[in-house]
Each structure stands twice: as structure tokens, then as C-alpha cells.
Amino acid sequence: MIETIYIEKEIEDNSKTIQILRKFKNARKISIDRYGEIFNRKNQNFRVQKINPSLILARKHKGFVLPTPVGFGIGDQKNFYFSHMYNCLYDCSYCFLQGMYSSANYLIFVNFDDFKKEIKQVMERNMGENISFFSGYDCDSVAMESVTNFINDFIPTFRGHENALIELRTKSVQTRIFEKLEPISNCVIAYSLMPEELAVKLDKKAPSVSSRISAMKKLSAMGWKIGLRFDPLIYSNNWKIKYQSLFKEIYSEIKEESIHSVSLGPLRFPKAYFNKIFGYHRGEEVFSQMDINSANVVSYDKALEYEMNTFCKNDLLKYCNENKVFHCYS
Ligand code: SF4
């Protein structure tokens, strides 16, 4: 339940602002000049704010579409990301947003048209090349759809542009929005997954893995392309058996031809982010194998990281072709 909404004065009359505010008639509304006053305020505690986040409606001024970090992609020549929103409904223990932001408030940039305009410009500049746009970098792409109407607004921008792929990264099991839309072959609904036993402990507030698999099954039957994202791969006792049975379960439910791509990524954080996250979750087992003393990037031991990637990839190759499997290292 959103109790407080901060609204930048300059977007008070924006149609998206009005649309969102209609959903929160009883919330306290506070006018602000710039979102940074609230979102970037010093001495905030992400964990405390996560208990009852406020909503911030703002305008983004520049940098609507950005190149992804090196190593992030699913096979296309060029990769971009855009973030209409910062922060997430869910509360995964390993979420890097806790390290990146000091605020857990939901920040929505309501000027969707500026994002779409820049996406179209990037498409035009890269005509003839295969490019990917990733939308779930700083949020979950689908989880807040009932508030943002993001998917409904953005899918038409990609319709008819076969060389420009959009990935919607999510753990949400909402499928109703996709039922209302005609599937497009250049949209991948990409599910973040890990063995259920781990997700129960780590993917707090997120739907169960079995319900994510059911959602994928439903969406693939409607004709939507599915992405499988085992990113991050999480170490635990008997991790090999757990991942093997997860892969088996997924491929027994979903036809291989519906799966656009599979990606694997190690658990790793920039040192500064890790220090904050580790401070919040000191007792969490998920961090027990990490080399907390490393200088720049905190990750598992390189040999373990390599073993996990290699083992999982080889097991996945029982079910899918190698050209669908990617490693993401960003
Ligand atoms: S679903 Fe993704 S963005 Fe949301 S809390 Fe979990 S890791 Fe973070």
C-alpha cells in the first residue's frame, strides 16, 4: 500500500502522472522540485525504507537509452538498456539495487514518450543491425505493471521492428497484460530463476519458482518468447542436483522452441555495493562463499564460478542448442 507520493511540480499535469495518481486516491501527495531531494537524500536506510516505500513521480531529463555494460547481452551486435523505474516490489537478499541506491522508494519516470523517442532514434541509427534493449536493469519490468502500464505503452514501439529486441526481465507471474496483447517475436519475457529451495530463502516477496514456471508455460502457449535467466547462479550444498532438477522441470513444462535464450551469470558485485548489501544481510548464507576481501569486484572464488557456469551450461545443453546459451559477466 502506497501511503505517500512525491510528485515533481513540472510533471503534475503529465498524463501518466494523472493516470498513476488515480490509482492512489487516498495517498498523501507532496509536491517537490526534483526527485533527488527525496531519492538521493543522505543518511537514508534502504532496509528501513523497504518496509513501507513511498512512490516518487519524476521526469527524466537525459540518458534515456544507454549502452549496457560490456559482457551483458544475449547474442545481438549491440545492447542497450533503459530504466523507466528505479527499485522493485520484491526484496531479494542479493539484489544489487540495495547497494546502488540509498533509497528504497519506487521512482517512476513518467515521461515515457521521451524514452520511446530515443529508442526509435537508436533503432534508426542501427538499421540493418540486430540490437537488444533491456528494460529490467534497475527494476522488475512487469511487477509494477498495474501502476505503470509500461508494457502496454512500450510494446507498440517494437512491433514491426524485427531487428530490435526488447527483453522484459521479471519474476512476476502476472500474465493478464500479455493476454490482451498480440505477441511479437522480438519481445522476450525473461524469467529470473533459481532452485525453489534457494528462492524461498532469497527471493523475498517474489512469486515461487513453480508459479514462475507456470506463468512461462502460459505465456509460451500464447506465442510469447521466453528467456531463462539463471543470473545470478547461487552456490549451496548440493547445488548441482538442485540446478539439474530445475532445468529438467522447466524443459518438461515448456517447449524448447518457445525459449528464445538462456543466460547464466555469476553472483558478483562492485565492492562498494557489496559492502552495503553485506552490512544489511550479514548472516545470509548466500554470501558465505564470497571473497569479501577482494579489491574491486566481490564474487565467488574464480574456480567455483567457472565450475558453476560450466556445469550448468553442460546440463542445459541436454535440452537446448548451444547457440541459445549465453554467459553474462557484467
Ligand atoms: S526481482 Fe530483481 S530487481 Fe527485484 S528485488 Fe529481486 S533482484 Fe532486485
Tab-separated table of N, CA and C and ligand atoms in Angstrom, residues 50 88-92 94-97 138-140 171 192 203 206, ligand 1:
chain	number	residue	atom	x	y	z
A	50	LYS	N	12.448	0.086	2.969
A	50	LYS	CA	11.847	-1.033	2.223
A	50	LYS	C	10.586	-1.555	2.919
A	88	CYS	N	12.166	-1.875	-6.794
A	88	CYS	CA	11.390	-3.066	-7.124
A	88	CYS	C	10.428	-3.430	-5.992
A	89	LEU	N	9.341	-4.047	-6.417
A	89	LEU	CA	8.324	-4.510	-5.473
A	89	LEU	C	8.867	-5.644	-4.582
A	90	TYR	N	9.753	-6.439	-5.157
A	90	TYR	CA	10.268	-7.599	-4.429
A	90	TYR	C	11.483	-7.192	-3.572
A	91	ASP	N	12.024	-8.177	-2.873
A	91	ASP	CA	13.060	-7.839	-1.893
A	91	ASP	C	14.097	-8.960	-1.801
A	92	CYS	N	14.728	-9.236	-2.926
A	92	CYS	CA	15.690	-10.349	-2.951
A	92	CYS	C	16.935	-9.977	-2.143
A	94	TYR	N	19.980	-10.679	-2.425
A	94	TYR	CA	21.201	-10.394	-3.185
A	94	TYR	C	21.005	-9.230	-4.158
A	95	CYS	N	19.861	-8.541	-4.096
A	95	CYS	CA	19.551	-7.507	-5.088
A	95	CYS	C	20.575	-6.372	-5.048
A	96	PHE	N	21.180	-6.095	-6.192
A	96	PHE	CA	22.236	-5.074	-6.205
A	96	PHE	C	21.674	-3.660	-6.060
A	97	LEU	N	20.365	-3.492	-6.219
A	97	LEU	CA	19.777	-2.153	-6.066
A	97	LEU	C	19.980	-1.614	-4.646
A	138	ASP	N	17.106	-1.801	-13.642
A	138	ASP	CA	17.014	-1.111	-12.344
A	138	ASP	C	15.681	-1.360	-11.649
A	139	CYS	N	14.944	-2.337	-12.142
A	139	CYS	CA	13.616	-2.632	-11.571
A	139	CYS	C	13.199	-4.010	-12.109
A	140	ASP	N	12.025	-4.457	-11.750
A	140	ASP	CA	11.440	-5.632	-12.391
A	140	ASP	C	10.499	-5.083	-13.477
A	171	LYS	N	10.282	-11.461	-12.322
A	171	LYS	CA	9.912	-12.616	-11.507
A	171	LYS	C	8.400	-12.606	-11.309
A	192	SER	N	13.838	-14.620	-14.223
A	192	SER	CA	14.968	-14.893	-13.332
A	192	SER	C	14.601	-16.097	-12.475
A	203	ASP	N	14.515	-14.979	-2.545
A	203	ASP	CA	13.665	-14.115	-3.387
A	203	ASP	C	12.452	-13.648	-2.588
A	206	ALA	N	8.817	-12.354	-3.712
A	206	ALA	CA	8.634	-12.690	-5.134
A	206	ALA	C	7.835	-13.988	-5.256
B	1	SF4	S1	13.325	-9.108	-8.637
B	1	SF4	FE1	15.296	-8.302	-9.331
B	1	SF4	S2	15.141	-6.082	-9.074
B	1	SF4	FE2	13.513	-7.013	-7.853
B	1	SF4	S3	14.356	-7.239	-5.761
B	1	SF4	FE3	14.704	-9.155	-6.873
B	1	SF4	S4	16.767	-8.972	-7.760
B	1	SF4	FE4	16.066	-6.886	-7.190
